[in-house]
Coordinates of C-alpha atoms and ligand atoms in Angstrom, one line a residue:
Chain W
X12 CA 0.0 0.0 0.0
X13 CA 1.3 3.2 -0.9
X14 CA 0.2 6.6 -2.0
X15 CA -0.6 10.0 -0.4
X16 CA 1.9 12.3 1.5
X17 CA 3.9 11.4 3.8
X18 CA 3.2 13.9 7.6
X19 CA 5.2 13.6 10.6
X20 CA 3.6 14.1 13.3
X21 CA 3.9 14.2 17.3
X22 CA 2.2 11.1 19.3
X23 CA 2.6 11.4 23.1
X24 CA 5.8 13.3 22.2
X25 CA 6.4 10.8 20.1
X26 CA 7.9 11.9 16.5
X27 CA 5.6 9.7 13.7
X28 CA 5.8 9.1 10.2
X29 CA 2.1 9.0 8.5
X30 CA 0.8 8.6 5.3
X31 CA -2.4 11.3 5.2
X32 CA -4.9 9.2 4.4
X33 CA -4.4 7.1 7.3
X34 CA -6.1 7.8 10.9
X35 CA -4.3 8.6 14.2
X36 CA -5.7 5.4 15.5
X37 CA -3.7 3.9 12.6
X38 CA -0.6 5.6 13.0
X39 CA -0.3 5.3 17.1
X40 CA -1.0 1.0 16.4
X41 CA 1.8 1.0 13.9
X42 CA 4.1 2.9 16.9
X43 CA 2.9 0.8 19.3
X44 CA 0.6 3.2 21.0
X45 CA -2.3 2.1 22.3
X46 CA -5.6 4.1 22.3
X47 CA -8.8 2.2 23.8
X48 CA -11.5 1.4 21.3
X49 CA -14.7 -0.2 20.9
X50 CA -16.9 0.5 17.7
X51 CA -13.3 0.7 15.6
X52 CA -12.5 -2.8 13.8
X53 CA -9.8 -3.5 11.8
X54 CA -11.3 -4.1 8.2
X55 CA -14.3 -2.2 8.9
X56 CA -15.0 1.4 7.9
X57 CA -14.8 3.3 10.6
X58 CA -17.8 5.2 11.8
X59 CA -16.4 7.3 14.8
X60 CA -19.8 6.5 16.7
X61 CA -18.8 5.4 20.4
X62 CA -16.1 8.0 21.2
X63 CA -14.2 6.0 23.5
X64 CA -10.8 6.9 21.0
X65 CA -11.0 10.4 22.1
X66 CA -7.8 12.0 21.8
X67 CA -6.4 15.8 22.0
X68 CA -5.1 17.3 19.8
X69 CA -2.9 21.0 20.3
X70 CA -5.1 23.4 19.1
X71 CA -8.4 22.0 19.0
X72 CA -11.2 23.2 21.2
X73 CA -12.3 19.7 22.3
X74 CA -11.2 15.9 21.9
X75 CA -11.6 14.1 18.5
X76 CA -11.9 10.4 17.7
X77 CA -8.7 8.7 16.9
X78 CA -10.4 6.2 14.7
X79 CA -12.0 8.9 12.1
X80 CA -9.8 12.2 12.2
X81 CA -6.3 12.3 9.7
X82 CA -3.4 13.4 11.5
X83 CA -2.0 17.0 9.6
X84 CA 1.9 18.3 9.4
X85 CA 3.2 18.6 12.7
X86 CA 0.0 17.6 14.7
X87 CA 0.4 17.2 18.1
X88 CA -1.4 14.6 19.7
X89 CA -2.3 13.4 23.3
X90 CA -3.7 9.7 23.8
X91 CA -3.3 9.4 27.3
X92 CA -4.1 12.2 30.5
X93 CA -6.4 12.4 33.5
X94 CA -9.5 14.7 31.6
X95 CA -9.2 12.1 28.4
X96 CA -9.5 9.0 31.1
X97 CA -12.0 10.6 32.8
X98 CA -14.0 11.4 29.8
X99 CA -13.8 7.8 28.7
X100 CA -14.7 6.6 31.7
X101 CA -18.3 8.6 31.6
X102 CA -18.7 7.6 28.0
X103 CA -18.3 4.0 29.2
X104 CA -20.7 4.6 32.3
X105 CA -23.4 6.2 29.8
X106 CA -23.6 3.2 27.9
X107 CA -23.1 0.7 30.9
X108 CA -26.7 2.9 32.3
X109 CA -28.4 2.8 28.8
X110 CA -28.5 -1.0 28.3
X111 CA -28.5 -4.0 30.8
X112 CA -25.4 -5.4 31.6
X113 CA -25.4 -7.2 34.2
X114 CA -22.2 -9.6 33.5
X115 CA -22.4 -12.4 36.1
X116 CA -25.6 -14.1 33.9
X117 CA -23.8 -12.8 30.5
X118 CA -22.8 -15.4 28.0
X119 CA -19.2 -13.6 27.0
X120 CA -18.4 -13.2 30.7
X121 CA -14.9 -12.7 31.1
X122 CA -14.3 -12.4 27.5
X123 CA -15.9 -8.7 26.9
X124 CA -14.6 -5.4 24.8
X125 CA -16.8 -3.9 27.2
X126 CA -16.0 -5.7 30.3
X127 CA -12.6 -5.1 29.4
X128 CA -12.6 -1.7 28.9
X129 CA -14.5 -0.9 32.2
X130 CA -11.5 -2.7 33.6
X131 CA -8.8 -0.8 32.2
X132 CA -10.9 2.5 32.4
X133 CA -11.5 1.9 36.6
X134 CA -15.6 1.6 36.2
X135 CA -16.1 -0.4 39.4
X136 CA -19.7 1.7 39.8
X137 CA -21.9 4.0 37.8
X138 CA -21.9 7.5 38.9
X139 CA -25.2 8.2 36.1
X140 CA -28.5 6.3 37.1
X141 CA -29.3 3.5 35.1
X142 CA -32.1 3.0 33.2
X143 CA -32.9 -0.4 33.4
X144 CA -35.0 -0.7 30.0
X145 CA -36.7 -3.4 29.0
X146 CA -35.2 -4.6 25.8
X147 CA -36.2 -7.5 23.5
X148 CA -34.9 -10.4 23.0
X149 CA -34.3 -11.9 19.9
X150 CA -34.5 -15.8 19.9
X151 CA -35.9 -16.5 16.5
X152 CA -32.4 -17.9 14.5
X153 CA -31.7 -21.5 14.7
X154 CA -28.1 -21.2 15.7
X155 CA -27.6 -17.4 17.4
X156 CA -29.6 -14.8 19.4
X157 CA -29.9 -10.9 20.0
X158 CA -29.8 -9.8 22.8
X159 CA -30.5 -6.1 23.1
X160 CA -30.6 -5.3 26.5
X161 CA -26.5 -5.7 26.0
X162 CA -26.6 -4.4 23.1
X163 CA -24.0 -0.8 22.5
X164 CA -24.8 0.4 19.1
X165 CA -21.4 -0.1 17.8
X166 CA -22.8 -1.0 14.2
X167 CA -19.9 -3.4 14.0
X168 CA -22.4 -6.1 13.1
X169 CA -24.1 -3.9 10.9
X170 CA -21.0 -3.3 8.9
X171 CA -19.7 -6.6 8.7
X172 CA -23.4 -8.1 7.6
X173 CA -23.4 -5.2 4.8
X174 CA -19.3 -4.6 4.0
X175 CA -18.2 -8.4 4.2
X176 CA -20.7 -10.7 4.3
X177 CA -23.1 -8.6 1.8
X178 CA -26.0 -9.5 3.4
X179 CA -27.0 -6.3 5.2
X180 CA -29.5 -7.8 7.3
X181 CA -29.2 -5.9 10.2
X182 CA -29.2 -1.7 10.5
X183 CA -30.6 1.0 13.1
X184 CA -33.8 1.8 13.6
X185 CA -35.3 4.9 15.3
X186 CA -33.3 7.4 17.4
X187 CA -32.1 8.4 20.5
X188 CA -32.9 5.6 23.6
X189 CA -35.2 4.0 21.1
X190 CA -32.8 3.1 18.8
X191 CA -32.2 -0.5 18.4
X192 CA -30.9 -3.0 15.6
X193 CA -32.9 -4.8 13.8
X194 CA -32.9 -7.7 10.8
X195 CA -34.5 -6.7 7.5
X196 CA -38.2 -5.1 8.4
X197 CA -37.7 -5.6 12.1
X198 CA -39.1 -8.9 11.4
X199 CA -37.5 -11.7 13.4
X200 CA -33.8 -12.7 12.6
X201 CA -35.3 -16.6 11.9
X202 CA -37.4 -14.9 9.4
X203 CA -35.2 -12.2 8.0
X204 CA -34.7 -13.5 4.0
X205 CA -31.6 -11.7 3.5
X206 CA -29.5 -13.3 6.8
X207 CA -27.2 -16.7 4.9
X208 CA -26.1 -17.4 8.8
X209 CA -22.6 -17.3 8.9
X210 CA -22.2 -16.2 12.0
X211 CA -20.1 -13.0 10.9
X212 CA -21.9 -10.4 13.4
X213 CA -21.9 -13.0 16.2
X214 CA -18.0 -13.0 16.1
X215 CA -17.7 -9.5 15.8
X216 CA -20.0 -8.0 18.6
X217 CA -18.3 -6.7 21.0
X218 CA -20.4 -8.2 24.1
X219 CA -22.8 -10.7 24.3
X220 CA -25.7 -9.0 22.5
X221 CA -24.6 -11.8 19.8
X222 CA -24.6 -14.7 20.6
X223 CA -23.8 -18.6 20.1
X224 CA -27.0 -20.2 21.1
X225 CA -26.6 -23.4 24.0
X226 CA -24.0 -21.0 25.6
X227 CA -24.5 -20.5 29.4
X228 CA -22.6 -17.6 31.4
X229 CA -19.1 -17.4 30.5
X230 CA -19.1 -20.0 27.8
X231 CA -18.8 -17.9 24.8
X232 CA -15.6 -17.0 23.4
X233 CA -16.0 -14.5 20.1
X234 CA -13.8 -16.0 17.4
X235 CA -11.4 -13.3 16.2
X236 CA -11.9 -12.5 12.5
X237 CA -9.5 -11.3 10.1
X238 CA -11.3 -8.9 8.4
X239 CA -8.5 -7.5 6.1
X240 CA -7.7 -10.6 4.6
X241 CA -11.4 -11.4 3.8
X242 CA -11.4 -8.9 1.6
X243 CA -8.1 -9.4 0.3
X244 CA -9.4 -12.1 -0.5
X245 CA -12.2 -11.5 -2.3
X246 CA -10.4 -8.8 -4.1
X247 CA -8.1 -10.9 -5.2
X248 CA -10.7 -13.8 -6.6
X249 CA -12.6 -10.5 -8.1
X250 CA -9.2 -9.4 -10.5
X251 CA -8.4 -13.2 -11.0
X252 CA -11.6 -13.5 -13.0
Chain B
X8 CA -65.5 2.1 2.2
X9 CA -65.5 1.3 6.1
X10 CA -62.1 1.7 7.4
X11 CA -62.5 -2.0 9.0
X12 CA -62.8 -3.7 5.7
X13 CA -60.3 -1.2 4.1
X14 CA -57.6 -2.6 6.6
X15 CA -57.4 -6.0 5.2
X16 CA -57.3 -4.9 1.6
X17 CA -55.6 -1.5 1.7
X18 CA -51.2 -1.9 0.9
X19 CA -50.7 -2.9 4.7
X20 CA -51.9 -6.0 3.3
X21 CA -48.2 -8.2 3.5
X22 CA -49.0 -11.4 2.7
X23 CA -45.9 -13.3 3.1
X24 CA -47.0 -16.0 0.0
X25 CA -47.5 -13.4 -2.3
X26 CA -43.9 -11.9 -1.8
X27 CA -41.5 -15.2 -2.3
X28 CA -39.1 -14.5 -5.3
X29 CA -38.1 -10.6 -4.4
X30 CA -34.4 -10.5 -6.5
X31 CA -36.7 -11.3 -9.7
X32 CA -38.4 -8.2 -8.9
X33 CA -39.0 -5.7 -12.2
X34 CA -39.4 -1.8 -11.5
X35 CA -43.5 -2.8 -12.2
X36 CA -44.3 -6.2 -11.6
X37 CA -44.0 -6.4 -7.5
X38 CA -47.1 -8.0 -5.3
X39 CA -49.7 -4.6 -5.0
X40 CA -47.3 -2.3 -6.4
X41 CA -48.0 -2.8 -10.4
X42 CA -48.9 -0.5 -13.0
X43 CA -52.8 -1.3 -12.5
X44 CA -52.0 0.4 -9.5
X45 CA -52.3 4.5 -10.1
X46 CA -50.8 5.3 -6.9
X47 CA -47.9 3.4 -7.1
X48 CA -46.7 5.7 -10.8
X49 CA -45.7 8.5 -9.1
X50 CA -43.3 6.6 -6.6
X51 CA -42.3 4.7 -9.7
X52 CA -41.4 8.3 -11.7
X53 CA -39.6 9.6 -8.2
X54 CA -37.6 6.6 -8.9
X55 CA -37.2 7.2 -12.6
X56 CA -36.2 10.6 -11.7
X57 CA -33.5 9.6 -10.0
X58 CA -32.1 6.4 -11.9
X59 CA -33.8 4.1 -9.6
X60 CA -30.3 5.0 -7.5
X61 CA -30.2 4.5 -3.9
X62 CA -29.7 8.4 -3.7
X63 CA -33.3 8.9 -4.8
X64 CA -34.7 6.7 -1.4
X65 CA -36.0 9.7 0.7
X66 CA -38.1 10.9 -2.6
X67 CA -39.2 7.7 -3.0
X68 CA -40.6 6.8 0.4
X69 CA -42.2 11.2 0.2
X70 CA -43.8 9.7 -3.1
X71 CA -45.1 6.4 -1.2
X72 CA -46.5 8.2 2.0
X73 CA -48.1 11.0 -0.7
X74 CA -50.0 8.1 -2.3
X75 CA -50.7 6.1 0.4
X76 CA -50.7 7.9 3.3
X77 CA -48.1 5.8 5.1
X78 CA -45.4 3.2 4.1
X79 CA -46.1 -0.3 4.4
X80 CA -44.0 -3.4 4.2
X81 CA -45.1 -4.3 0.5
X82 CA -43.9 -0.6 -0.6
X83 CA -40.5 -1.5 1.6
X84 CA -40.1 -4.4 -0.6
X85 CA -41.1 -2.9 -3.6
X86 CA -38.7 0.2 -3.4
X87 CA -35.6 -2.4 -1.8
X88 CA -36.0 -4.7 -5.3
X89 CA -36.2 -1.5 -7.7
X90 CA -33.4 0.0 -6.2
X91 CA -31.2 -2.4 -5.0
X92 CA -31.5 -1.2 -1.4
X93 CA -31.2 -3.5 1.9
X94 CA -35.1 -3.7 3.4
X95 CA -33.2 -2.6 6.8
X96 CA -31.7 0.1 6.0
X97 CA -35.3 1.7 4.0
X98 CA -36.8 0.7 7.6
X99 CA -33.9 2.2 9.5
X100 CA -34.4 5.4 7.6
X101 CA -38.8 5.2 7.4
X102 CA -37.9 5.5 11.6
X103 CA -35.2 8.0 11.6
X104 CA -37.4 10.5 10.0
X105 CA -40.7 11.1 12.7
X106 CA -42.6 12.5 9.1
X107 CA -43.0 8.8 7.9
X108 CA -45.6 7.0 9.3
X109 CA -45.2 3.0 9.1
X110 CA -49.3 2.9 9.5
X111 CA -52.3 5.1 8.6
X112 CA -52.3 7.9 10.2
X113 CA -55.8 9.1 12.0
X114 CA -58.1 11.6 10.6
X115 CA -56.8 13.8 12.9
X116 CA -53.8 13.7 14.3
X117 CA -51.4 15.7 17.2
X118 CA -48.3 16.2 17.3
X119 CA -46.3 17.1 20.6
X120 CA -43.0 18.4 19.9
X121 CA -40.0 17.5 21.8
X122 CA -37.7 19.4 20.6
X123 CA -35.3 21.2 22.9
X124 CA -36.8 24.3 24.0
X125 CA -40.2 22.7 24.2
X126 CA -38.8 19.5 26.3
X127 CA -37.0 22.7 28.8
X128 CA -40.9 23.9 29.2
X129 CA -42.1 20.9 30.1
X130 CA -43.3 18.9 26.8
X131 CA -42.4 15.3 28.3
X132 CA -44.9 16.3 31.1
X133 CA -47.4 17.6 28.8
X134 CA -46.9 14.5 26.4
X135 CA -48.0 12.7 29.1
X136 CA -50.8 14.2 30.1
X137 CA -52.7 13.9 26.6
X138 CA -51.3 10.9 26.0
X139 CA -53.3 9.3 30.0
X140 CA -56.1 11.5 28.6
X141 CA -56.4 9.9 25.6
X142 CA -55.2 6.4 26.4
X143 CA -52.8 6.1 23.7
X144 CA -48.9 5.8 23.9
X145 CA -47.4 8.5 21.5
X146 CA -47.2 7.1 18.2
X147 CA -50.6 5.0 18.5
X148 CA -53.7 5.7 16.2
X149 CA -57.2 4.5 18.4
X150 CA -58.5 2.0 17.5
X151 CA -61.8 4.1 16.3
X152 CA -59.0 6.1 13.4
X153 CA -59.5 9.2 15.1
X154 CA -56.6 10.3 16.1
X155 CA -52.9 9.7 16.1
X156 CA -50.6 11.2 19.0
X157 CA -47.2 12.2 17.4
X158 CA -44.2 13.8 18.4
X159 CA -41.5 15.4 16.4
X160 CA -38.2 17.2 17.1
X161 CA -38.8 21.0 17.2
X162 CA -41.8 21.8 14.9
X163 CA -40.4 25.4 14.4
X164 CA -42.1 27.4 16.5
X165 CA -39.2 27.4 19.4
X166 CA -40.8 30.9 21.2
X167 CA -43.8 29.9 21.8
X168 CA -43.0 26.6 23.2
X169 CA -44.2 24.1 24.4
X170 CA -45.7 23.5 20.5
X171 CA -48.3 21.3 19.9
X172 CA -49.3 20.4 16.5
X173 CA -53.3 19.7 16.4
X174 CA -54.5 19.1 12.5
X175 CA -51.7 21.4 11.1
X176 CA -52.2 24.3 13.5
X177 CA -49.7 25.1 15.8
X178 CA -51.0 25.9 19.5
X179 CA -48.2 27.4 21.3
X180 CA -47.4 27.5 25.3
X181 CA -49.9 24.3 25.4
X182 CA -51.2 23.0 28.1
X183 CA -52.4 19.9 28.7
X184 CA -55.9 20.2 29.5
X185 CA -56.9 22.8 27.1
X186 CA -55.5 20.4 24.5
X187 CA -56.9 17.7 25.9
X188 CA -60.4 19.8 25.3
X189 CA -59.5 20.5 22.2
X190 CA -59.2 16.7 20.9
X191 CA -62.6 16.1 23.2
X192 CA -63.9 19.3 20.8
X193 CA -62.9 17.4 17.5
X194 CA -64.5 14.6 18.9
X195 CA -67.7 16.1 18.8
X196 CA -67.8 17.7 16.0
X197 CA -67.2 14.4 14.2
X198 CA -70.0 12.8 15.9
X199 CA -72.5 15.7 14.5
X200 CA -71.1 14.8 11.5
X201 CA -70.9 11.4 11.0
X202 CA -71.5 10.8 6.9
X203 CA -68.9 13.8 6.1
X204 CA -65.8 11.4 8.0
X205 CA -67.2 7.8 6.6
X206 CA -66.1 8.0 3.2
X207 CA -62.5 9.3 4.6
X208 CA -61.4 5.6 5.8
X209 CA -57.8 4.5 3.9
X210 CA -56.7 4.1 1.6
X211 CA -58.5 6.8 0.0
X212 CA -57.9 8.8 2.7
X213 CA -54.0 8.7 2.0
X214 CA -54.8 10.7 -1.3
X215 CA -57.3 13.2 0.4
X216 CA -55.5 13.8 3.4
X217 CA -51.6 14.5 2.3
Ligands
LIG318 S1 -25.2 -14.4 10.2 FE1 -24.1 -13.4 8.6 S2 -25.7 -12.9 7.1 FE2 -26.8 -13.3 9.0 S3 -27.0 -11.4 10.0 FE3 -25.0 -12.2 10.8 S4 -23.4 -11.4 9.4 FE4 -25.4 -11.1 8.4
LIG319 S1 -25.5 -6.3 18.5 FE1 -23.3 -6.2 19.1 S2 -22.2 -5.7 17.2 FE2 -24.4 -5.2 16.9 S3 -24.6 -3.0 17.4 FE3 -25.1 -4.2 19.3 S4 -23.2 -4.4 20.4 FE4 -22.6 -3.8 18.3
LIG320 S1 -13.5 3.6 18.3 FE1 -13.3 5.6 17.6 S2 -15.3 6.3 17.9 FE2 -15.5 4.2 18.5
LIG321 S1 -38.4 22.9 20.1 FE1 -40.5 22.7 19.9 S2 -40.9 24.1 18.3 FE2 -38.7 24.1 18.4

């Protein structure tokens, strides 16, 4: 891969090379830098949606996602400080309040982005009241199930459904707290015409809102796809024609 | 027509038989949505308009609510074969917008904004006065076609909120009872009138109403 300018740029005082068509998530990986995510995966288009990348950047008025925003000449960026931590951490609780996690009965248990990220980000309680909504349940598909009540909005299985698998089943419906995913008309997933069940969107949600079914607490571990070379691949097969 | 019978045979009719082979779909031979049908030609030239691209969706789904008065499942379908669109993604945008409707809409209907300086005076309290009033959750139609309670983000009319939308007419710094006398009003007035709102049932109603 090549192409587009090449920037240097300042990581954590950290002197990077960059390409400007890449993003500062990008860059910091390739320096070994770590910045949390959670609706970011690789092979995915990123969507900037859960803000849990922010990042500072000198000069700006307020923090941008890492995982959407190009780094610029001479950019000077901060990953890591007490006001970003602290701002991830309420981003984290907001979405811990807005759903149902409640991770001792959760099939992924112990193997959660989520889970993991409250972890590392010191959530041990919610300062934010939780709602406790009454999502549903989704039990319709032979071999997985929905979840909603754990469900973050991360679109990840949105994108892979439409990007890799080229199915699109699932997308957002409504707005705001009402917002929920759903398969083709917000029929059931069982019935949904367009879903060729391979399991794609279980393996990439990041908690247990997708699931394996005959999974009790803790059982499930998410496979770890490699996007990239999916589509490599199917590029590849595509010019071979 | 009476709006009971008009239920079964009006487009909300989505019988899953009739639907089975949707890739084969042509722009005019889909299940309720063929050129014997009138209503469906000008959704079909919104499309034509715009090359039956994916662009053209919003003015497609305008064209389908103009005809129909709401957007059912079959026009989903319909407009996901002809343009080559994912059926959720049409749904996920029919419920971004809170114009679409996904079923007729009442002969009258209000609308309680809850936009931002209308929710600061109180809207989400006056929402739920009209809508215990009224038994109906916002969003419902009764079961008689009466009326719809809607809400919508800001309706324009930001200084003289709280807004509420009754039939088109915007009653500012609502309150709840005196809308909820208002509604009991249009009630009333239907009653005295009874042959002037039976021929209004859907799906003709769709065509005289928007
Ligand atoms: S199983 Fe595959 S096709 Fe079905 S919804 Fe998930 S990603 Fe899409
Ligand atoms: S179901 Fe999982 S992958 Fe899909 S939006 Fe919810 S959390 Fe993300
Ligand atoms: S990972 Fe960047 S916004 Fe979600
Ligand atoms: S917020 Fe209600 S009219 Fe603008």
């Amino acid at each position: 891969m090549s192409g587009g300018r090449v920037i240097t740029l300042q990581i954590d005082g950290r002197d990077c090379g960059a390409r400007e068509e890449q993003t500062i998530l990008e860059v910091a990986r390739e320096n070994g830098i770590y910045i949390p995510t959670l609706c970011h995966l690789n092979g995915l288009h990123p969507v900037g949606g859960c803000r849990i990348c922010l990042v500072e950047i000198a000069g700006a008025p307020r923090p941008l996602p890492a995982c959407v925003t190009h780094p610029v000449e001479g950019m000077q960026v901060t990953t890591d400080n007490p006001e970003l931590r602290r701002q991830r951490r309420l981003i984290l609780e907001l979405m811990l309040a807005e759903g149902n996690h409640i991770c001792a009965v959760c099939v992924v248990n112990g193997h959660c982005e989520l889970q993991e990220l409250a972890l590392q980000l010191g959530v041990d309680h919610l300062e934010v009241p939780a709602l406790y909504p009454s999502r549903e349940v989704d039990a319709s598909h032979p071999r997985f199930g929905l979840d909603r009540n754990r469900c973050v909005l991360c679109t990840r299985c949105v994108r892979v459904c439409g990007e890799i698998e080229g199915a699109h089943t699932w997308d957002v419906m409504g707005r705001g707290l009402q917002a929920m995913v759903i398969s083709d008309l917000n029929q059931p997933w069982g019935e949904a015409e367009s879903c060729t069940g391979c399991g794609k969107c279980v393996q990439v949600c990041p908690t247990g809102a997708l699931f394996e079914k005959g999974k009790s607490a803790g059982e499930m571990v998410k496979r770890h796809l490699h996007l990239p070379l999916l589509t490599a691949m199917r590029r590849e097969e595509e010019a071979g024609e | 027509m009476p709006p009971a019978a008009s239920a079964s045979s009006g487009p909300a009719d989505t019988d899953q038989a009739a639907t089975p082979n949707i890739p084969q779909c042509t722009p005019s031979n889909t299940p309720k949505h063929d050129a014997s049908d009138k209503r469906w030609r000008p959704v079909e030239a919104a499309m034509r308009r715009n090359g039956y691209r994916p662009g053209g969706l919003i003015e497609a789904l305008h064209a389908v609510q103009r005809s129909y008065g709401y957007i059912d499942d079959a026009s989903m379908r319909a407009l996901g074969a002809t343009m080559q669109l994912p059926l959720s993604k049409i749904y996920g945008v029919v419920t971004f917008y809170h114009f679409f409707h996904l079923k007729p809409k009442g002969r009258h209907t209000c609308v309680v904004c809850l936009g931002t300086a209308c929710y600061i005076k109180g809207a989400d309290r006056l929402l739920q006065a009209i809508s215990r009033e009224q038994q109906m959750q916002p969003g419902e139609t009764s079961a008689d076609g009466r009326l719809s309670l809607l809400t919508a983000r800001c309706v324009g009319s930001c200084g003289q909120a709280p807004a509420v939308v009754i039939d088109d007419l915007v009653q500012g710094q609502a309150e709840g009872s005196a809308i909820n006398r208002q509604l009991a009003r249009l009630n009333g007035r239907e009653e005295e009138r009874p042959a002037a709102t039976a021929t209004k049932g859907p799906p003709a109603a769709g065509e005289a109403r928007t």
